[in-house]
Coordinates of C-alpha atoms in Angstrom, one line a residue:
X1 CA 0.0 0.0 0.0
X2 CA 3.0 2.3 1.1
X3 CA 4.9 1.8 -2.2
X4 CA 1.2 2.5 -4.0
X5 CA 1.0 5.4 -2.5
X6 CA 4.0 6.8 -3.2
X7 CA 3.6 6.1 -7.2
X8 CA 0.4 8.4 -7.3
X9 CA 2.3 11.4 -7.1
X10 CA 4.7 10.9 -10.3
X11 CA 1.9 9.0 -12.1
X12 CA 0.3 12.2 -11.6
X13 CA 3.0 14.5 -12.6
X14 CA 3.7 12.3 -15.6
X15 CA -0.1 13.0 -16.7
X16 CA -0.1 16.5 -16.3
X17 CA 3.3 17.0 -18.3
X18 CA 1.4 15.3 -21.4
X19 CA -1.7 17.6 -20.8
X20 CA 0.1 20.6 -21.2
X21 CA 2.6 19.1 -24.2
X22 CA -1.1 18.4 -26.1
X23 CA -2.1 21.9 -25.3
X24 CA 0.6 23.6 -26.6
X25 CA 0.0 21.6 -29.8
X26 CA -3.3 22.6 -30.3
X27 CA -2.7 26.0 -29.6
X28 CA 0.5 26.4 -32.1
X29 CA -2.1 24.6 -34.6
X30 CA -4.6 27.1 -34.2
X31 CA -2.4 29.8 -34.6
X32 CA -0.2 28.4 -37.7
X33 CA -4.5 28.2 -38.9
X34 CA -5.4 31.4 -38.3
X35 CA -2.1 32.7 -40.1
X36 CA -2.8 30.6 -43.5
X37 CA -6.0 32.1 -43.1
X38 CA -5.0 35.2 -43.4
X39 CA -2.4 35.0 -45.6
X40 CA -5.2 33.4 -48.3
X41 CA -7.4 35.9 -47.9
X42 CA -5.2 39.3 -48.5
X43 CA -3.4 37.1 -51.2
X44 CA -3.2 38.9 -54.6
X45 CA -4.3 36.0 -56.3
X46 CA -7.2 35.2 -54.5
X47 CA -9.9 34.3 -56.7
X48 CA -13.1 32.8 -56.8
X49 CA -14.5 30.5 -59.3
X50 CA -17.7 28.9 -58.3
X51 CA -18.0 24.7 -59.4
X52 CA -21.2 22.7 -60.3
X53 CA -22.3 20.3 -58.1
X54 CA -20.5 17.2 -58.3
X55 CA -17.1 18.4 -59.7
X56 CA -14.1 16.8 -58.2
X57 CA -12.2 20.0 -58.6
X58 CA -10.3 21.6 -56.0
X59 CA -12.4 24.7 -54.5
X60 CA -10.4 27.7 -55.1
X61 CA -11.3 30.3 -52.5
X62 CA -12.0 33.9 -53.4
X63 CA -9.0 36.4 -53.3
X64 CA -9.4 40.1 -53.6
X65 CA -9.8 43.9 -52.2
X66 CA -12.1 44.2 -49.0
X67 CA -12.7 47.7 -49.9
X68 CA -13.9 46.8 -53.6
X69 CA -15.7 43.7 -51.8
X70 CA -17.8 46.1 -49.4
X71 CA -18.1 48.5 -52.2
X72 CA -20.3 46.0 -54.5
X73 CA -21.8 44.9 -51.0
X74 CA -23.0 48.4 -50.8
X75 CA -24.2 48.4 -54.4
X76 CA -26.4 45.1 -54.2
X77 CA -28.0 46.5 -51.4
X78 CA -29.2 49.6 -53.5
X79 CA -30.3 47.5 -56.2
X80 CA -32.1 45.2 -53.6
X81 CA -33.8 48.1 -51.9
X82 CA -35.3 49.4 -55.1
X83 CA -36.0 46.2 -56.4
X84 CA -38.0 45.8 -53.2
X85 CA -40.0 49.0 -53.3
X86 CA -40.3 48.4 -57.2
X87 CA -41.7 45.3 -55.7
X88 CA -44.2 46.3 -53.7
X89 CA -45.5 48.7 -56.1
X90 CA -46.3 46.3 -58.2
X91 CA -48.0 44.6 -55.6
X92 CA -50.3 47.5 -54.7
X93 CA -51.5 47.8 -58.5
X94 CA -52.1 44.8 -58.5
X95 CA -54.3 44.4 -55.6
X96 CA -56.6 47.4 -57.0
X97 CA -56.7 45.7 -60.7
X98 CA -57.8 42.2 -59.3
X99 CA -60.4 43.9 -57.3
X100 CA -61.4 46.0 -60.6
X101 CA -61.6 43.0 -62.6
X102 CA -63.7 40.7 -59.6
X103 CA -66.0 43.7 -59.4
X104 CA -66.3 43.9 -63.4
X105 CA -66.8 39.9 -63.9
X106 CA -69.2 39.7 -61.1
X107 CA -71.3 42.7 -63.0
X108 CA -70.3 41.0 -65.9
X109 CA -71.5 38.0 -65.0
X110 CA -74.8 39.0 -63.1
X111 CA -75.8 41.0 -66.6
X112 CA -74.9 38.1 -68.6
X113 CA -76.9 35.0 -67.1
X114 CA -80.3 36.8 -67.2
X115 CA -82.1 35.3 -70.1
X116 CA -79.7 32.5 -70.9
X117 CA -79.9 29.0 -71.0
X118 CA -78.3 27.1 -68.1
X119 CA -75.6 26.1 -70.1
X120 CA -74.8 29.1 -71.8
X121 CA -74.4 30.6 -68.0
X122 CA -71.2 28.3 -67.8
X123 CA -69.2 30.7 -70.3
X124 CA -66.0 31.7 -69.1
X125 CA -66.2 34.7 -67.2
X126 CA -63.0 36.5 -69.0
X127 CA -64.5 35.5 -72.8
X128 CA -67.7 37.7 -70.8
X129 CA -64.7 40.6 -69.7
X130 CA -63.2 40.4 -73.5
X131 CA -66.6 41.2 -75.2
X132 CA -66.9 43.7 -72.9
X133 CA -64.0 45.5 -72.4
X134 CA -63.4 45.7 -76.7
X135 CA -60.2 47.4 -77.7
X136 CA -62.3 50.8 -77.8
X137 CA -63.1 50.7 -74.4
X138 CA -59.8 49.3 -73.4
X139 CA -58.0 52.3 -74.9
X140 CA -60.5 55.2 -73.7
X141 CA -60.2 54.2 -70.3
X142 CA -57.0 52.6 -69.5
X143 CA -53.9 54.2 -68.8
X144 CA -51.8 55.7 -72.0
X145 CA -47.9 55.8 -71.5
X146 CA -46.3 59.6 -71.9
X147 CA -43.7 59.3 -75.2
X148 CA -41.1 61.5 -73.4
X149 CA -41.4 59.8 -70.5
X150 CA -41.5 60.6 -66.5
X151 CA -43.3 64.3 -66.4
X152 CA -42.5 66.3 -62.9
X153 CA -45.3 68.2 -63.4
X154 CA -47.4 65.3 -63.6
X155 CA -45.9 63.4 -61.3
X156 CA -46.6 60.1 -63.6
X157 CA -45.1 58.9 -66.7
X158 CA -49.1 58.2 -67.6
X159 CA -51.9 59.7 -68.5
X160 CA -55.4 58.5 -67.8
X161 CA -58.3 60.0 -70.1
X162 CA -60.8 62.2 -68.2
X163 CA -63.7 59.1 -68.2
X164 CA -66.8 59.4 -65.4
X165 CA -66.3 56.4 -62.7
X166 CA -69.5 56.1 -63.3
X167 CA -69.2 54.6 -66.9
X168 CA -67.6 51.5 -65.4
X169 CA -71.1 51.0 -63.6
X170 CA -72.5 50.8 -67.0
X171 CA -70.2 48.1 -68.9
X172 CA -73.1 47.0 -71.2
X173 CA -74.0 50.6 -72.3
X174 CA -70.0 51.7 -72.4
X175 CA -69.3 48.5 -74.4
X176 CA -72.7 49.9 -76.5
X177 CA -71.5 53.1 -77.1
X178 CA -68.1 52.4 -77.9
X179 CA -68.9 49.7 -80.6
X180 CA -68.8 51.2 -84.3
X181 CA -66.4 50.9 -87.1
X182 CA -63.3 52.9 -86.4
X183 CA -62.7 55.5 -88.9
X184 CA -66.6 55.0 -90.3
X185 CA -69.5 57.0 -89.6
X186 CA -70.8 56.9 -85.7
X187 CA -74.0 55.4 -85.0
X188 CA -77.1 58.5 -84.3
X189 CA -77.5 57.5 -80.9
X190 CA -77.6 61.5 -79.0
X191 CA -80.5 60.3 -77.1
X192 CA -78.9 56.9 -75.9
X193 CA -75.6 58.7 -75.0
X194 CA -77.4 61.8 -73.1
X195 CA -79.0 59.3 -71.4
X196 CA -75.7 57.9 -70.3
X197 CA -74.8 60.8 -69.4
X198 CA -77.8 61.6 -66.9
X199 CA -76.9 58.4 -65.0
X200 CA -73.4 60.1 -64.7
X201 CA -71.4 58.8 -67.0
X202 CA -70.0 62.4 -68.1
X203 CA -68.0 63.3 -69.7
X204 CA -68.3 60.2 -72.4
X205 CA -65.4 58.7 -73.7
X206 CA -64.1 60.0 -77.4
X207 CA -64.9 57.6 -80.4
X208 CA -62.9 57.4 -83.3
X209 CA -65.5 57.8 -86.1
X210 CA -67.0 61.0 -87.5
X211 CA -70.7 61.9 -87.0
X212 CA -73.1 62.3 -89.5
X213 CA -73.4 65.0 -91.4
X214 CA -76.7 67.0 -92.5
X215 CA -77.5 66.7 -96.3
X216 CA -78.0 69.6 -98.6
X217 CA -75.6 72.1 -95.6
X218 CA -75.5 76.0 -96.3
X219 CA -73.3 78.3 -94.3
X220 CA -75.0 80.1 -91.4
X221 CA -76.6 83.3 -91.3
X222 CA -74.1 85.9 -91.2
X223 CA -73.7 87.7 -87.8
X224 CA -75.4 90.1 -85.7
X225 CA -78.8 88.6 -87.9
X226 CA -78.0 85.2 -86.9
X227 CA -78.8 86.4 -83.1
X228 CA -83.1 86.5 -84.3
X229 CA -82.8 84.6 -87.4
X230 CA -84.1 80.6 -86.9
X231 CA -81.7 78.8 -88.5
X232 CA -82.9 76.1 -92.1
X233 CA -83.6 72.8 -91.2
X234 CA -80.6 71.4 -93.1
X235 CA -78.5 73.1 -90.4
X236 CA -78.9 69.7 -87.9
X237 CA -79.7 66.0 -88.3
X238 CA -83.1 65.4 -87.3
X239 CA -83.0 61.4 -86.3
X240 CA -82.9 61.6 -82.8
X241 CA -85.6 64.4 -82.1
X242 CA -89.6 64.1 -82.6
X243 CA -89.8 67.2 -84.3
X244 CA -88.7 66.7 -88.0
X245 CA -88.3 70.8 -88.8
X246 CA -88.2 74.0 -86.9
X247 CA -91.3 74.7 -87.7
X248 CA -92.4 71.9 -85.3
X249 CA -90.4 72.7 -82.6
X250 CA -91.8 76.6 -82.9
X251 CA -95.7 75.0 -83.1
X252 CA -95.1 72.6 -80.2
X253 CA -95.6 75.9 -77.8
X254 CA -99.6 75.1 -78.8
X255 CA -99.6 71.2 -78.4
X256 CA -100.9 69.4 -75.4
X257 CA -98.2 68.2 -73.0
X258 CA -95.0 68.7 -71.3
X259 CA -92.1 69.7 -73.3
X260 CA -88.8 71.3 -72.2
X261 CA -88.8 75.0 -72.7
X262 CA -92.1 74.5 -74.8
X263 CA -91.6 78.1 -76.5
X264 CA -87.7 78.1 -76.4
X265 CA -87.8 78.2 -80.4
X266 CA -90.2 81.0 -81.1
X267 CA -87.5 83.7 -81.7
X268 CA -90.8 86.3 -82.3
X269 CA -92.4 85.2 -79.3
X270 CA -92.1 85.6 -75.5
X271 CA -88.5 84.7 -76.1
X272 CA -88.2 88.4 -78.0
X273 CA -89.3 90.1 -74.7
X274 CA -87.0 88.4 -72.0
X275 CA -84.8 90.2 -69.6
X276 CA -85.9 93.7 -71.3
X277 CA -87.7 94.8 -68.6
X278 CA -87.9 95.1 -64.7
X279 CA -91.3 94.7 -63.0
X280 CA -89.2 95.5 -59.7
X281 CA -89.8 91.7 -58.9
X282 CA -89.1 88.3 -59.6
X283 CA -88.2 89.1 -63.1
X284 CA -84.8 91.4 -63.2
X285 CA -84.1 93.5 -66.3
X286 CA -80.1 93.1 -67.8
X287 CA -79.7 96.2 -67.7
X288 CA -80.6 96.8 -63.9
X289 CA -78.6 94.3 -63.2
X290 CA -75.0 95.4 -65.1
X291 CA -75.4 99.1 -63.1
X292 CA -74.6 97.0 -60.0
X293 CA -71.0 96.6 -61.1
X294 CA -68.7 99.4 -62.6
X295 CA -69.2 99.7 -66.7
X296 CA -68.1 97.3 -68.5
X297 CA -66.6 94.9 -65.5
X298 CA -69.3 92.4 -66.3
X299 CA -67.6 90.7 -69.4
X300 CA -67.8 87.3 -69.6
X301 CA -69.9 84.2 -67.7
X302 CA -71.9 81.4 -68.1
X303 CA -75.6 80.7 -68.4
X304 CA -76.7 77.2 -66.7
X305 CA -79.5 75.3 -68.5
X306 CA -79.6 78.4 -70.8
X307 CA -82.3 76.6 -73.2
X308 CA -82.0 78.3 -76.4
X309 CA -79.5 80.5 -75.7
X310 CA -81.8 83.7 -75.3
X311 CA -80.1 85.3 -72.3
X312 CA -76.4 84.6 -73.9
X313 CA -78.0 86.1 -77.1
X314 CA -79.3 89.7 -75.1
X315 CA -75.9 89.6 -73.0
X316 CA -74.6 89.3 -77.0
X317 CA -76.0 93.1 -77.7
X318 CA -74.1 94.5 -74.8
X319 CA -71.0 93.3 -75.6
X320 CA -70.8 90.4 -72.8
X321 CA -69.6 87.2 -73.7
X322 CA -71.7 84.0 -72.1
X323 CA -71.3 80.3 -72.7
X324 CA -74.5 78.0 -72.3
X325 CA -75.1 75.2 -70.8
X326 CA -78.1 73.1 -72.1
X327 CA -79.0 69.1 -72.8
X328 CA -81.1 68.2 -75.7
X329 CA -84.3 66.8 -74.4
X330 CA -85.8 66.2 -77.7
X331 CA -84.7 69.1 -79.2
X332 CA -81.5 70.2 -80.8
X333 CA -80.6 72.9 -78.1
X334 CA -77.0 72.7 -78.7
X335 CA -77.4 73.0 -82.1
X336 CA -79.8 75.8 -82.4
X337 CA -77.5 78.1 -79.8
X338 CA -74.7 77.5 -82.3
X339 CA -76.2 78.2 -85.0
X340 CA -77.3 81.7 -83.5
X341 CA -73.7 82.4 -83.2
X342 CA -73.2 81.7 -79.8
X343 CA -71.4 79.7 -77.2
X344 CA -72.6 76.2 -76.0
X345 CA -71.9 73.0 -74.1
X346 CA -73.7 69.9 -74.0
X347 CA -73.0 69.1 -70.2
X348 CA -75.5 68.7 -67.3
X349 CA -76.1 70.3 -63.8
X350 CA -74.4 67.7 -61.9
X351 CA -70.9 68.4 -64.3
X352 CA -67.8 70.5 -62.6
X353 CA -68.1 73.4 -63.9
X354 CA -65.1 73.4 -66.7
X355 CA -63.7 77.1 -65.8
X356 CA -60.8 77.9 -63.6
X357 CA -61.2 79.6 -59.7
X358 CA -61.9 83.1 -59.8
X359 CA -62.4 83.9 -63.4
X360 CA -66.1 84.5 -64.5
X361 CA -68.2 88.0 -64.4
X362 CA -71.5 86.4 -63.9
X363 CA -73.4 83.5 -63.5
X364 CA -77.0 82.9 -64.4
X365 CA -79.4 79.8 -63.6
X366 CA -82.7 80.2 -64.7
X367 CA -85.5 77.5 -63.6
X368 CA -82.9 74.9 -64.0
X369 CA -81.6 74.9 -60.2
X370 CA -84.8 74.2 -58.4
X371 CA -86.2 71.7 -56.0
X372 CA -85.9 69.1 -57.7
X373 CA -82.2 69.0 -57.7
X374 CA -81.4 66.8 -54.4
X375 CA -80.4 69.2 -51.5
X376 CA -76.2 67.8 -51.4
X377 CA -75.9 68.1 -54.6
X378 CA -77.4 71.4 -54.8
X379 CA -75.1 72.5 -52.3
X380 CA -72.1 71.6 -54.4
X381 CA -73.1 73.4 -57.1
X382 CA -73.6 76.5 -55.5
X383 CA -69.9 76.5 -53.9
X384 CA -69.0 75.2 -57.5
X385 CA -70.6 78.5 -58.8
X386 CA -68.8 80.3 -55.8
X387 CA -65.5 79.4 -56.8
X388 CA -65.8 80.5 -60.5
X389 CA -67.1 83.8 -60.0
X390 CA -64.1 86.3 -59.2
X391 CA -64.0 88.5 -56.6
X392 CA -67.0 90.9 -56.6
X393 CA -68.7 88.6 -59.4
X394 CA -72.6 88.3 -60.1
X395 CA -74.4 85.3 -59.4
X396 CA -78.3 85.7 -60.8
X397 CA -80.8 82.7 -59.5
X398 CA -83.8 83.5 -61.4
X399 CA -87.2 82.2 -60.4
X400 CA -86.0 79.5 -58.4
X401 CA -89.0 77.1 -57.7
X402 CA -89.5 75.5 -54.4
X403 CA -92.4 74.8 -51.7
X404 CA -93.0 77.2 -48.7
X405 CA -91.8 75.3 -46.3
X406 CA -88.6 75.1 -48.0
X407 CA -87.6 78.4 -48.8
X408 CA -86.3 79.5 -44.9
X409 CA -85.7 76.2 -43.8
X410 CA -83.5 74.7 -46.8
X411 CA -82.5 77.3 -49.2
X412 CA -81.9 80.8 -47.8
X413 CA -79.9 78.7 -44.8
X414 CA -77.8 77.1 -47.8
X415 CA -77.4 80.5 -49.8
X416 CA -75.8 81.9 -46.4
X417 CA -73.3 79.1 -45.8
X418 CA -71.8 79.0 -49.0
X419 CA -71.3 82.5 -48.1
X420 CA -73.3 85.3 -50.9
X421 CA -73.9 88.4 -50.0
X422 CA -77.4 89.6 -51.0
X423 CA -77.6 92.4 -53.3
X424 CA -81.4 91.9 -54.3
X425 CA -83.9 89.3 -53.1
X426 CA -87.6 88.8 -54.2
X427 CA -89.7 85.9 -53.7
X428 CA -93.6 85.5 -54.8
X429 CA -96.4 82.5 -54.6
X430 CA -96.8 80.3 -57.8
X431 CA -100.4 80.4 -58.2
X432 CA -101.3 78.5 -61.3
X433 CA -102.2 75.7 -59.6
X434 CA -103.9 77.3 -56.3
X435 CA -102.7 78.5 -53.3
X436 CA -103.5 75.2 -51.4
X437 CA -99.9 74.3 -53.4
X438 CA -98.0 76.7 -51.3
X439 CA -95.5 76.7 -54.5
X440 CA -93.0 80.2 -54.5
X441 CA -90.7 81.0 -56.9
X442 CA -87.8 83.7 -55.8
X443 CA -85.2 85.7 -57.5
X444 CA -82.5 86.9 -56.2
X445 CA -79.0 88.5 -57.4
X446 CA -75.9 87.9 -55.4
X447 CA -72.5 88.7 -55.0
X448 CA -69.0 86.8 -54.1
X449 CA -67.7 88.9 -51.7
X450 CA -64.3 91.0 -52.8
X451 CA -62.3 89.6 -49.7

C-alpha cells in the first residue's frame, strides 16, 4: 500500500506534463491556422470561381480587395432596396386591378346570365370581360404611357383620359356606345348617350368615327342677324328628335303636353321680350342688373340650362360674352344656340363646372336649379358656382322654384353658408295651380364677396 501510494504522485505528474505538451500543440495549430487564413485571404491571387455540383475539382477560395468587396456589398443593397420597393409597387397595382376586374366579372356575370340558357351561363367569365372591355373601351379608359417619358409636373409617366367612374357602372351601355367601325360614320345615338350621361357617365369617352353629317348644308346666317334669325332645317340632323323641322319645334308651344322650354324656339315670341324689362320683382331686367358693377366689368360668364341661348344672345347686344349650358331633351338645343352664333356645351347640372377659380363675371341659372335637384348636390353646385365667380362677381338665380316650407328652412340657410352676400332678393307665390300648393318662386342676385 505504502509503495502504492508513493507512485500516485509521479503518475500524476507524468499525466499533467502530457496535458500541457497536447495543449501547446493545439494552440501552435490554431495559430499556424489562423495565419494561412490570413495569408489566403489578403493574397493577390485570390480568386473565386464557383463549381457545379458534383465536380471533383479543387475549390479555389476567393481572393481580392475588401474595400472593392464592401463597395459591390453596398451596391447590391441599393439594387435590392429598389428592387423591393419596385416590388411592392407592383403589388399594390395589382391588388386594385384584381379587385377591378372581380367587381367587373361579377357585374359581368350578373348581366350576362339573365335570359340564358343554363348552359350558356357556364361561359367563361374573362371571354364575358373580353366582349366587354373591346379594344375601344380598353383604350378610352385605361392608362396611356407619356412618349417623353417621366413628367414632374405630372408626377406620372401616364396619363389616364378624363372618363366618369360612373361609366364603369354601365359596362353594357359603355361597351354599347363604344362599338362602331373605327374611322366609319358613328352610329345616331344623342338620345342613348345623353341618357348615359344623366346616370353620370360624363363626360363620355371619345370615339374614333365622324358623325353624321346633314344633307343639302348651307353656311350660317351671317352675324349680328343670326342672333333672331331661326336657323334652315338642313343646319342639324333630325333622327334623334320628334320634331322633324323647326317649324315643329316653334308649333309645339300650342300642343298638349309637357315639353322642355315648350316656346324656347319661337324667336318672335315671348323669347323676344325676355330680360328687357324690370317689373321691380321676380323678373330682373339686364340692364338693372349690369349698373350694379362698374361699366363694362361684367364681361364674360356662363348661363346654366340656358335653353336656347336667349339670355347669352341679349348679354350678346351688350357686348358680354356667355357660354351656355343646355341638354337636348328632344330638341336640338345645342345646335340651335350654335347656330345663332353663340357659345354652347352639351353638359349637365351635376358636371364641374369646366372654368378655372376666380375667373367669370356672372353666373345665371334660370329654372334649372330648383327643388328638384337633391339638397347635397345642390349645395355643391352652389360652392362650384362660388368658386368661379371672381371677386366681386354676379351670381343671378332666377325664379328659383320650391315649396313654402322650403324656402327659410333649406335654401336661404344654404345660400348663407356657401357664403353670398345679397344684393337683391324677391320671392312671390306660384299660383297657377292654387294656393293650397304653397309653390313660390324667388329671384335673387348675389354677390361673391371682394375679400
Amino acid at each position: 500500500m505504502v509503495n502504492g501510494v508513493e507512485d500516485y504522485p509521479k503518475k500524476h505528474v507524468h499525466q499533467q506534463q502530457l496535458h500541457t505538451r497536447y495543449k501547446l500543440k493545439m494552440f501552435v495549430l490554431v495559430i499556424l491556422t489562423n495565419l494561412l487564413t490570413m495569408y489566403i485571404f489578403t493574397s493577390p491571387s485570390f480568386n473565386w470561381k464557383p463549381f457545379p455540383l458534383g465536380s471533383k475539382n479543387h475549390i479555389s477560395l476567393p481572393l481580392g480587395d475588401p474595400t472593392t468587396l464592401l463597395d459591390e456589398l453596398s451596391a447590391t443593397k441599393e439594387q435590392l432596396a429598389i428592387s423591393h420597393s419596385l416590388i411592392a409597387e407592383f403589388h399594390k397595382k395589382l391588388n386594385s386591378t384584381n379587385l377591378f376586374v372581380e367587381a367587373l366579372l361579377t357585374e359581368l356575370r350578373s348581366r350576362h346570365d339573365e335570359g340564358l340558357t343554363e348552359k350558356e351561363k357556364g361561359s367563361d367569365p374573362m371571354k364575358l370581360l373580353n366582349v366587354a372591355m373591346s379594344d375601344e373601351v380598353m383604350l378610352v379608359v385605361g392608362p396611356h404611357k407619356l412618349p417623353l417619358g417621366y413628367s414632374p409636373r405630372m408626377g406620372s409617366d401616364e396619363v389616364y383620359p378624363p372618363v366618369g367612374g360612373a361609366c364603369l357602372r354601365y359596362q353594357k351601355e359603355l361597351a354599347q356606345y363604344m362599338t362602331y367601325e373605327v374611322g366609319g360614320e358613328c352610329p345616331v345615338d344623342d338620345v342613348f348617350a345623353q341618357r348615359l350621361m344623366l346616370k353620370g357617365c360624363e363626360p363620355l369617352p371619345r370615339r374614333r368615327c365622324h358623325p353624321k353629317s346633314p344633307a343639302n348644308y348651307v353656311e350660317p346666317t351671317p352675324f349680328p342677324k343670326s342672333l333672331w334669325t331661326t336657323p334652315p332645317d338642313t343646319s342639324i340632323i333630325w333622327d334623334p328628335y320628334t320634331c322633324k323641322s323647326y317649324k315643329c319645334l316653334i308649333e309645339r308651344r300650342k300642343a298638349p303636353g309637357y315639353f322642355d322650354c315648350k316656346d324656347c324656339f319661337d324667336l318672335e315670341g315671348r323669347e323676344k321680350s325676355r330680360w328687357l324689362l324690370d317689373n321691380g320683382g321676380l323678373d330682373y331686367g339686364i340692364d338693372e342688373v349690369l349698373k350694379t358693377r362698374p361699366q363694362g366689368t361684367i364681361r364674360i360668364g356662363f348661363d346654366i340650362g340656358g335653353g336656347s341661348g336667349t339670355f347669352a344672345a341679349r348679354m350678346k347686344e351688350r357686348n358680354v360674352t356667355i357660354i351656355t349650358s343646355s341638354m337636348n331633351l328632344d330638341g336640338p338645343f345645342n345646335s340651335f344656340i350654335a347656330s345663332r352664333g353663340l357659345i354652347s356645351i352639351h353638359v349637365s347640372v351635376s358636371q364641374r363646372l369646366p372654368f378655372f377659380d376666380n375667373t367669370l363675371d356672372i353666373v345665371h341659372s334660370m329654372h334649372v336649379l330648383s327643388n328638384w335637384i337633391p339638397d347635397a348636390m345642390l349645395e355643391f353646385t352652389l360652392y362650384d358656382i362660388y368658386r368661379v365667380l371672381r371677386p366681386g362677381g354676379l351670381f343671378w338665380l332666377d325664379r328659383f322654384f320650391c315649396l313654402g316650407s322650403q324656402l327659410n328652412q333649406t335654401y336661404v340657410p344654404m345660400l348663407d353658408r356657401v357664403g353670398f352676400r345679397n344684393l337683391r332678393w324677391n320671392a312671390g307665390m306660384k299660383l297657377d295651380r292654387g294656393i293650397d300648393k304653397n309653390e313660390w318662386y324667388f329671384s335673387a342676385l348675389l354677390e361673391k364677396p371682394m375679400t
